[in-house]
Short mmCIF file of C-alpha atoms and ligand atoms in Angstrom, two decimals:
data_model
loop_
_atom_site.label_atom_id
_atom_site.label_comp_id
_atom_site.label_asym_id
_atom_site.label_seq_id
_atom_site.Cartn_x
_atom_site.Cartn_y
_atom_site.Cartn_z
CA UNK A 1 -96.71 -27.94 19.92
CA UNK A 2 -96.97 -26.67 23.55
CA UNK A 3 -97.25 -29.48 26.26
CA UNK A 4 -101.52 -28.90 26.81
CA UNK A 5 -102.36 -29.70 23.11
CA UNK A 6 -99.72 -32.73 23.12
CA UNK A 7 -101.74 -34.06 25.98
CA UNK A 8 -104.58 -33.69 24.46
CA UNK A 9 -103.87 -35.16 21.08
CA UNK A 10 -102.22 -37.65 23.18
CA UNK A 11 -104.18 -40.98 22.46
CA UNK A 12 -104.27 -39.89 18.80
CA UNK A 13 -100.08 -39.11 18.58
CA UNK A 14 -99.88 -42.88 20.37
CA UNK A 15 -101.96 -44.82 17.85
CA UNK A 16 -100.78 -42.58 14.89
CA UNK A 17 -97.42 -42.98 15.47
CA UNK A 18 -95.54 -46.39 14.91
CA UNK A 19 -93.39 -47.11 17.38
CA UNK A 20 -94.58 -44.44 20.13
CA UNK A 21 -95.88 -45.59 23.26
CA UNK A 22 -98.09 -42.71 25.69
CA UNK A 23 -95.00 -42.57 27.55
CA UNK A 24 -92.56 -42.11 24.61
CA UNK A 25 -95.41 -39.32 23.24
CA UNK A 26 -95.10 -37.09 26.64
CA UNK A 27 -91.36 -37.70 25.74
CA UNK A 28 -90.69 -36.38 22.72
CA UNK A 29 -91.54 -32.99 21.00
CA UNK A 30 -94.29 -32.88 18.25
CA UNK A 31 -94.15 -30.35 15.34
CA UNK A 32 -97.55 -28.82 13.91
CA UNK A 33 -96.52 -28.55 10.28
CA UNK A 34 -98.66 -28.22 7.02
CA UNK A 35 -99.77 -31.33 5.45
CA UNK A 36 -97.82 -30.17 2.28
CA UNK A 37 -95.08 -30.68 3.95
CA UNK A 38 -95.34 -34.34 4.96
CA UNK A 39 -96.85 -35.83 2.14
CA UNK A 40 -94.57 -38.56 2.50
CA UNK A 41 -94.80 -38.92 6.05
CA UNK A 42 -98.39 -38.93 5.25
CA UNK A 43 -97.94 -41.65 2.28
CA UNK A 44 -96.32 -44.03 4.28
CA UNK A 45 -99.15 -43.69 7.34
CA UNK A 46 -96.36 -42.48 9.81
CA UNK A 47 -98.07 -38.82 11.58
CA UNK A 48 -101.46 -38.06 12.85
CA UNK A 49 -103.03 -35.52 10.86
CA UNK A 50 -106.04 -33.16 11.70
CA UNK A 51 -107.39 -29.63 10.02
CA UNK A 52 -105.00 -30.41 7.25
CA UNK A 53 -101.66 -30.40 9.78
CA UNK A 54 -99.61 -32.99 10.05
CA UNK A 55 -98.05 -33.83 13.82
CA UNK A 56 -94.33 -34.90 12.87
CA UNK A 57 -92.36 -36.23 15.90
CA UNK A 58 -88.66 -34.76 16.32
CA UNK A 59 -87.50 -38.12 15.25
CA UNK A 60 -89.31 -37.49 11.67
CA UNK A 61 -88.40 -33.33 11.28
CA UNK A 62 -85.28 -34.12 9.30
CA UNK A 63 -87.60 -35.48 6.44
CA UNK A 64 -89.25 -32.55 6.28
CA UNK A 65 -86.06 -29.73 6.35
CA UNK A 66 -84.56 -32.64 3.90
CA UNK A 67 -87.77 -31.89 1.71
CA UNK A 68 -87.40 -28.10 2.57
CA UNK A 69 -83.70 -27.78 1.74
CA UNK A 70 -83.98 -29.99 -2.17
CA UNK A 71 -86.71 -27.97 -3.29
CA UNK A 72 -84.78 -24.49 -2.53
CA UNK A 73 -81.68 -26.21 -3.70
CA UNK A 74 -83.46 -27.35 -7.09
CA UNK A 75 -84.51 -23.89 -7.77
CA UNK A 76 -81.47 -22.36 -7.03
CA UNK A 77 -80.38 -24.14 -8.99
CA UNK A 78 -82.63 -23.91 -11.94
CA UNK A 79 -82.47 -20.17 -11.19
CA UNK A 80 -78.45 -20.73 -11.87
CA UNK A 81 -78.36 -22.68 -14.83
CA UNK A 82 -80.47 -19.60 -16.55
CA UNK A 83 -78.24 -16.76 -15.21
CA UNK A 84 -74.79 -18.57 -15.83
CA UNK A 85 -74.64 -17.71 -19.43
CA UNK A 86 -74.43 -13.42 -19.18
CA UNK A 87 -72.43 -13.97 -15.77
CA UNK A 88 -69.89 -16.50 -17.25
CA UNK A 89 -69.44 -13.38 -20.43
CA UNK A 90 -68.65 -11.28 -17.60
CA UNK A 91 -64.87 -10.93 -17.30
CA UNK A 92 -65.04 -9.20 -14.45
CA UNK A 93 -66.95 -11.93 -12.45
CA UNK A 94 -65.05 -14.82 -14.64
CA UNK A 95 -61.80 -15.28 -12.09
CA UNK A 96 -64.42 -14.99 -9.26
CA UNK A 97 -66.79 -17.60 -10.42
CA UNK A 98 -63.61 -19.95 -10.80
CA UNK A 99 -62.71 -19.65 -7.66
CA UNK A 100 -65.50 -19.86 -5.57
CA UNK A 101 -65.58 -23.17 -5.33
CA UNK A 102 -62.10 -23.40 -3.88
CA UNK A 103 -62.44 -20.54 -1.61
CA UNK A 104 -62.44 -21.19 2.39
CA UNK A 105 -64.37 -18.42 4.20
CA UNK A 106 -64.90 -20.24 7.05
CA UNK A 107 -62.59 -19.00 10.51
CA UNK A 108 -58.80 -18.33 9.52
CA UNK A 109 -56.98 -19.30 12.83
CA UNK A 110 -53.77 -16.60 12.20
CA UNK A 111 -54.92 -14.71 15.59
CA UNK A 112 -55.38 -17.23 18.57
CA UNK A 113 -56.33 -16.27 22.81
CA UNK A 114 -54.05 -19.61 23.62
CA UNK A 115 -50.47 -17.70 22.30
CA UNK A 116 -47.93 -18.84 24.06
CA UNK A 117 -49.68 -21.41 26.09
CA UNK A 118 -48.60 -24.56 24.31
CA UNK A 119 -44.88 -25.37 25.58
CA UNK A 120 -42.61 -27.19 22.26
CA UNK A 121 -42.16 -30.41 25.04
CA UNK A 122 -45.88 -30.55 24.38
CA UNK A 123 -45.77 -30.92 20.64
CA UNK A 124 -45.13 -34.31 19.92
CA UNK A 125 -47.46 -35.72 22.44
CA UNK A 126 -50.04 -33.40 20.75
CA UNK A 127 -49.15 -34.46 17.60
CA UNK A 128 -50.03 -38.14 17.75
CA UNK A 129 -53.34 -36.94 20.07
CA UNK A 130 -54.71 -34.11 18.16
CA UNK A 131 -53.00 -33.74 15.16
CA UNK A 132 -55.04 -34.68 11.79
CA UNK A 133 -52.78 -36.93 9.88
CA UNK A 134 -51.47 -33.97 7.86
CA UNK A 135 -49.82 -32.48 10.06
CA UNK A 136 -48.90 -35.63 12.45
CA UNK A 137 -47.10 -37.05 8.90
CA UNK A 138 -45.39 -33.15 8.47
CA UNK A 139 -43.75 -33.25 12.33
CA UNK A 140 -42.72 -37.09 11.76
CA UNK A 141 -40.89 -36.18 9.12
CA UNK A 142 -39.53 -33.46 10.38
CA UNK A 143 -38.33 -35.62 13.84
CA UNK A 144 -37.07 -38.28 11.81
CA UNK A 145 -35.01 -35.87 8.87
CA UNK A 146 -34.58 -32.70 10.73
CA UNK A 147 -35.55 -30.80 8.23
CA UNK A 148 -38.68 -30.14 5.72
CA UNK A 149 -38.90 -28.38 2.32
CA UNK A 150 -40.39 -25.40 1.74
CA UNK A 151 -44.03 -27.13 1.32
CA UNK A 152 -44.05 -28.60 4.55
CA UNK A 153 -42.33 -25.46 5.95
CA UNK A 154 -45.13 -23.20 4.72
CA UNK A 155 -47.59 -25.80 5.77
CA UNK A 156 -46.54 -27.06 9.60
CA UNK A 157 -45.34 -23.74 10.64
CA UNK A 158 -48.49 -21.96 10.03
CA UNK A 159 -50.25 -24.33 11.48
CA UNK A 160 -48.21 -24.50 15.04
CA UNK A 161 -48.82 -20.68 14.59
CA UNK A 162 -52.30 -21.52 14.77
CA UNK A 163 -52.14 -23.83 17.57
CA UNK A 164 -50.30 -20.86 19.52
CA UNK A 165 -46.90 -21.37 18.92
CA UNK A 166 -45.15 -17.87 19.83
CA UNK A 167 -42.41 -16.90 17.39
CA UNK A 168 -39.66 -16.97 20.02
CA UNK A 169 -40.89 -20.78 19.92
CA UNK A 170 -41.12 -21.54 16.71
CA UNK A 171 -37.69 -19.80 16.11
CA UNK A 172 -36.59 -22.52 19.01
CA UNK A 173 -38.02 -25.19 18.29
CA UNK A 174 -37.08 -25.22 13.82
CA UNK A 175 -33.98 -24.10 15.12
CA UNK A 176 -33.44 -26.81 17.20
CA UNK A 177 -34.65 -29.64 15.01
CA UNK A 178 -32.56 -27.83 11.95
CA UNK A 179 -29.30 -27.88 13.33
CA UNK A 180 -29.29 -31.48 14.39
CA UNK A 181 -29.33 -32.40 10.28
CA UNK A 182 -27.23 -30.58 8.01
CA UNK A 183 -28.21 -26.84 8.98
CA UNK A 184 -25.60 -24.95 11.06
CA UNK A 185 -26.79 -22.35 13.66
CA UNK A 186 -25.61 -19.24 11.36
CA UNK A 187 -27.24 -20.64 8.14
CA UNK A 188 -30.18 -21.05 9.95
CA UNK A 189 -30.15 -17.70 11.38
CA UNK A 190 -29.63 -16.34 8.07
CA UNK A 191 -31.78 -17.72 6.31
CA UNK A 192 -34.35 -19.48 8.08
CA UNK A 193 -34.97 -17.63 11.03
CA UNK A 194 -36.16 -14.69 8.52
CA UNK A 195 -38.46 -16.16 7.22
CA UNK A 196 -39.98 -17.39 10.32
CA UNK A 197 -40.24 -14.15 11.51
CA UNK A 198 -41.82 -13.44 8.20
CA UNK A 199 -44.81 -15.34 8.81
CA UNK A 200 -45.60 -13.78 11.70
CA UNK A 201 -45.40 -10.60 10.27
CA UNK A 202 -42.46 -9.22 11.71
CA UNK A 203 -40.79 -9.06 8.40
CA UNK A 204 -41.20 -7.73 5.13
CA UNK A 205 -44.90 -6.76 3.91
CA UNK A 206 -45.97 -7.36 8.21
CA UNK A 207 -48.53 -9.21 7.07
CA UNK A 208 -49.79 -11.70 9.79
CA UNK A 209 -50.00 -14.93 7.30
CA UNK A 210 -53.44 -17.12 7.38
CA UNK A 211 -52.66 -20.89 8.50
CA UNK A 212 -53.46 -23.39 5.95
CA UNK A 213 -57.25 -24.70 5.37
CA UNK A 214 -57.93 -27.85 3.61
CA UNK A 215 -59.36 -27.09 0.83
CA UNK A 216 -55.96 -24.83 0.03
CA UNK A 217 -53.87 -28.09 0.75
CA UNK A 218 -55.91 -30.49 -1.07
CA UNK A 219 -56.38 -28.33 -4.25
CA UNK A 220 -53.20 -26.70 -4.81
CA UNK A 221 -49.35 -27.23 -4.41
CA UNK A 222 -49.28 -31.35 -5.06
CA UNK A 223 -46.57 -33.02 -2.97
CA UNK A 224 -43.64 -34.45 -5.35
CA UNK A 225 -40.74 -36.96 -4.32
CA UNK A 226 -39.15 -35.91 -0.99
CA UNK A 227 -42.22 -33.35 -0.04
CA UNK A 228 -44.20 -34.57 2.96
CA UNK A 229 -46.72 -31.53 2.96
CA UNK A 230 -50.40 -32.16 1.00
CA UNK A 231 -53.19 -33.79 2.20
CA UNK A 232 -52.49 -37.84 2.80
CA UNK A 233 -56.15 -38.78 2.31
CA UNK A 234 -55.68 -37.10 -1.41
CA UNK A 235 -52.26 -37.20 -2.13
CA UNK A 236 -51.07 -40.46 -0.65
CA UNK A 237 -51.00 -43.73 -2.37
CA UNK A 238 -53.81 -45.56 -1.32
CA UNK A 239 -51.39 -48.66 0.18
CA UNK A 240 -49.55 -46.43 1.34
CA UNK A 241 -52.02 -44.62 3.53
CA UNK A 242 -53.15 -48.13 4.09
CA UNK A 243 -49.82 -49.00 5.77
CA UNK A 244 -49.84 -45.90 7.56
CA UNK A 245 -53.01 -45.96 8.89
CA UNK A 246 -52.41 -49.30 10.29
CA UNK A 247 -49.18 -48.62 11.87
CA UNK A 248 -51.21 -45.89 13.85
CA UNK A 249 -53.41 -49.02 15.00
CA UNK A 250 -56.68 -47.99 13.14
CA UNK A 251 -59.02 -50.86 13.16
CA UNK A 252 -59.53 -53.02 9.86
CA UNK A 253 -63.04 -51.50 9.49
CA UNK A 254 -61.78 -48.20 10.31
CA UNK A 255 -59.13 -47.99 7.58
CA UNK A 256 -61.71 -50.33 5.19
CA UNK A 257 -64.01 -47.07 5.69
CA UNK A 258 -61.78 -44.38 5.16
CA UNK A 259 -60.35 -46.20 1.78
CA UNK A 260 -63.78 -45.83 0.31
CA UNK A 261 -64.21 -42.38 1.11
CA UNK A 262 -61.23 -41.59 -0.59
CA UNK A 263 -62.04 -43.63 -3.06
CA UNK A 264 -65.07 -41.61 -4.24
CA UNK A 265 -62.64 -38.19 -2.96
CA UNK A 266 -64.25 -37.45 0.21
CA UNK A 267 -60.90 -36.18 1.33
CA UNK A 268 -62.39 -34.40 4.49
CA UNK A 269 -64.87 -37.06 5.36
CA UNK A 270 -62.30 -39.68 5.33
CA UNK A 271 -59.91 -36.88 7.77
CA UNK A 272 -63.64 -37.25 9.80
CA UNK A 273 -63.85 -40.70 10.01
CA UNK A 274 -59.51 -40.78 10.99
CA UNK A 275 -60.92 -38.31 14.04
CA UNK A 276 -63.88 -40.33 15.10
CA UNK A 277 -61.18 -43.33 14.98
CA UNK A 278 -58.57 -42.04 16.88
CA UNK A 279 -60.75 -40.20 19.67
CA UNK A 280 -63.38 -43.31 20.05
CA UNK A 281 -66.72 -41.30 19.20
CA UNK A 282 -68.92 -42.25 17.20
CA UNK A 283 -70.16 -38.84 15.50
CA UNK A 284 -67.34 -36.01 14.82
CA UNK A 285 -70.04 -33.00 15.78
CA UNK A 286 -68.96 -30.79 13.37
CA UNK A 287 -67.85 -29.82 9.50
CA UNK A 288 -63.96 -30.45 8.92
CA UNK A 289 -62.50 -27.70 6.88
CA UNK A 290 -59.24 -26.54 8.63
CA UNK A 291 -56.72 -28.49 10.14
CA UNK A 292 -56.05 -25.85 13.27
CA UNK A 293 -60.31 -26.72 13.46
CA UNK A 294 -59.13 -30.46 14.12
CA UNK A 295 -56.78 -29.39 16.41
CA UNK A 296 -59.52 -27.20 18.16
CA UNK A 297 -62.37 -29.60 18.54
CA UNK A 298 -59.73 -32.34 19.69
CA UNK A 299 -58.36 -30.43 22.40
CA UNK A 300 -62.06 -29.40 23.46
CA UNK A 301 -62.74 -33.27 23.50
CA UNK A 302 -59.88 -34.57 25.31
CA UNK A 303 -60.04 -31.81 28.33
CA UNK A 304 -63.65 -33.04 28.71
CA UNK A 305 -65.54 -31.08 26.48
CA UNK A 306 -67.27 -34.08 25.16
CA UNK A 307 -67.91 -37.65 26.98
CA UNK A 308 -64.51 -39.88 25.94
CA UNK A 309 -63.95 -42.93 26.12
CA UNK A 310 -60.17 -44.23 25.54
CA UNK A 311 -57.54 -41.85 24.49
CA UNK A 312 -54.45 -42.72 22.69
CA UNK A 313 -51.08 -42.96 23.86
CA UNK A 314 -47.74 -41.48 22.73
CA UNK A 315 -46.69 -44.75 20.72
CA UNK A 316 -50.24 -44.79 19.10
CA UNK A 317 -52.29 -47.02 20.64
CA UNK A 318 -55.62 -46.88 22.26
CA UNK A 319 -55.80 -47.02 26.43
CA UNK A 320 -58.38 -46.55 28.41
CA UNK A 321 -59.25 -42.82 29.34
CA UNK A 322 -58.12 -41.81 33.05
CA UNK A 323 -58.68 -38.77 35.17
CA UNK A 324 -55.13 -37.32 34.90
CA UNK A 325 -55.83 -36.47 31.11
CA UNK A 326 -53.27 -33.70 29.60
CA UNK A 327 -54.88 -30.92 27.80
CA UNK A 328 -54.23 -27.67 26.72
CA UNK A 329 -57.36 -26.93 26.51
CA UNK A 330 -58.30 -22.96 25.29
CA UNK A 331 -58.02 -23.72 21.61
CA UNK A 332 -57.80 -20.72 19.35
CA UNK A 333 -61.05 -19.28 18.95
CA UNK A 334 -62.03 -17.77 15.46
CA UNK A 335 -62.25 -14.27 15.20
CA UNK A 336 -62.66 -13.30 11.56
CA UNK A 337 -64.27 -15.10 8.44
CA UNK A 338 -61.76 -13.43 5.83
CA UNK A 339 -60.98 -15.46 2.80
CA UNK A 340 -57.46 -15.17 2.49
CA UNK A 341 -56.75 -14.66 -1.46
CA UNK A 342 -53.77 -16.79 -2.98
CA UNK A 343 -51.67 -13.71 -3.64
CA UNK A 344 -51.47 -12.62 -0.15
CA UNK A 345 -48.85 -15.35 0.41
CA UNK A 346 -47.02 -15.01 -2.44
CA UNK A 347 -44.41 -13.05 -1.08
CA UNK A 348 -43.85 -15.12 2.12
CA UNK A 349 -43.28 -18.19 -0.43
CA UNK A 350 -40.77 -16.21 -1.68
CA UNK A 351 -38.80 -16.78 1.33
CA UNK A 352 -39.46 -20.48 1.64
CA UNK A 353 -37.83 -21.62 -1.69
CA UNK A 354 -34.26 -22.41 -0.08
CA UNK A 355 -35.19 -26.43 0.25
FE1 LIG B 1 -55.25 -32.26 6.88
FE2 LIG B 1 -57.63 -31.39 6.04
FE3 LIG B 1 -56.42 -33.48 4.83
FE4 LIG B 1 -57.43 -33.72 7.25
S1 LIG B 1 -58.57 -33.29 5.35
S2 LIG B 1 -55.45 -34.48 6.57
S3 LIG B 1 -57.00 -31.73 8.13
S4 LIG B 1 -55.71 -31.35 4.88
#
């Protein structure tokens, strides 16, 4: 409602409204909304009505979309369970309809406007700052072995693709961490190097592979013995990711949190709660889907973006936030919503199999 009807209504908002004050009702925003709509607002004596509208304070609106949004979503559904029988003896819609629900069609990251900008000294401060624990456990592993099977391969390298890696840089920097284990500098250019250049479509089909989203790394390719690649909120042991989480200085509460949510498999809410940990906030601000997103909305937070309190530091722990804070800032911005089918990285696997 506009400003003149609010004060007029004003005495009336006050003593309708528990816990308003006049000065909290010239405050706040008031919604005009039917009274079928608020019937439990209305119940529970907590909005002035008058003419058969209901005056719902911003606080209040969620109950209403909440309302809103469950009756749409029970008719949908309703709606659903009537059609699924002649869709599901569809064969043509059958591999569709199994797949839907594992589908990401959110942004796919592969094409980035910070290319280039991230320098490979950069990476493993990154990695303990705005990493999600996927990919912070991937580059640990692959500091501390010098090397990665093809899982964490496909995984990690797509994903520093997405962060803006260049592929003269990733060809440096695998190179570099490769040959300090037990690949020499021709192997690796032999083998490799090509399929590096691969996933940045400078080999074979030229396609310009997708990086990773979560749902693809929680639902398919398991991790077995040896393989650090997977999701660590689904595929870890919980004691494990216990440990871990600890060792990266999580508080009790923190870790007690995120052990529940994986519990009941809230994979991505428990990657949520690990952010809202490790950058000190207390709401994430957004839906986690895609690790290269994580990335994204961490950099945006730590060059300012968002108010900050401590930031980490490279061994882990928390410190108090100061002026001279590193960013990289320009995180890849999203430019298509394509939902990259399984297949379209089958041949690119191909050329990860050499463990
Ligand atoms: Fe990585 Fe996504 Fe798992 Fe987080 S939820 S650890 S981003 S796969």
């Amino acid at each position: 409602i506009g400003e003149d009807l609010k004060n007029e209504l004003a005495d009336e908002l006050c003593a309708s409204t528990p816990g308003f004050s006049l000065l909290k009702v010239k405050e706040q925003m008031f919604y005009k909304v039917g009274l079928a709509d608020a019937v439990d607002l209305f119940r529970t004596r907590r909005v002035f009505i008058k003419d058969g509208f209901a005056y719902v304070p911003f606080k209040e609106i969620d109950v209403i979309v909440l309302n809103n949004y469950r009756t749409k979503l029970s008719k949908a559904l309703a709606l659903t369970a009537r059609s699924l029988p002649s869709i599901q003896s569809d064969e043509r819609l059958q591999p569709l309809l199994s797949h839907l629900s594992h589908s990401y069609v959110g942004p796919d990251y592969s094409i980035q406007k910070n290319t280039g900008r991230i320098s490979l000294e950069q990476i493993d401060a990154l990695s303990v700052k705005s990493f999600p624990l996927c990919m912070r456990q991937l580059h640990r592993a692959l500091r501390d072995s010098h090397h990665l099977r093809h899982g964490g391969r496909m995984q990690y390298g797509l994903f520093l693709k997405g962060i803006g890696l260049t592929l003269e840089q990733a060809l440096e920097f695998w190179k570099k961490e490769f040959i300090r284990g037990k690949v020499d500098a021709d192997k690796f250019d032999k083998g490799y190097a090509y399929s590096i250049r691969h996933s940045y479509g400078k080999e074979g089909k030229r396609t310009d592979y997708t990086p990773y989203s979560c749902m693809k790394i929680i639902m398919s390719n398991p991790p077995s013995q040896g393989d650090y690649h997977g999701c660590p909120f689904r595929h870890s042991d919980p004691e494990l990711l216990k440990q871990k989480l600890q060792s990266y200085k999580i508080p009790p509460s923190g870790i007690t949190q995120i052990l529940e949510l994986v519990k009941g498999m809230h994979y991505q809410l428990a990657c949520q709660k690990y952010f809202e940990l490790t950058h000190d906030v207390d709401d994430i601000g957004f839906s986690l889907n895609h690790p290269n997103q994580y990335f994204t909305e961490s950099q945006k937070l730590l060059s300012g973006g968002r108010e900050l309190k401590k930031e980490f530091n490279n061994s882990g722990n928390y410190q108090q936030k100061n002026n001279s804070q590193e960013s990289i800032n320009s995180a890849p911005t999203p430019t298509s919503s394509n939902a990259t089918a399984d297949t379209e990285l089958e041949g690119l696997e191909a050329y990860f199999t050499e463990d």
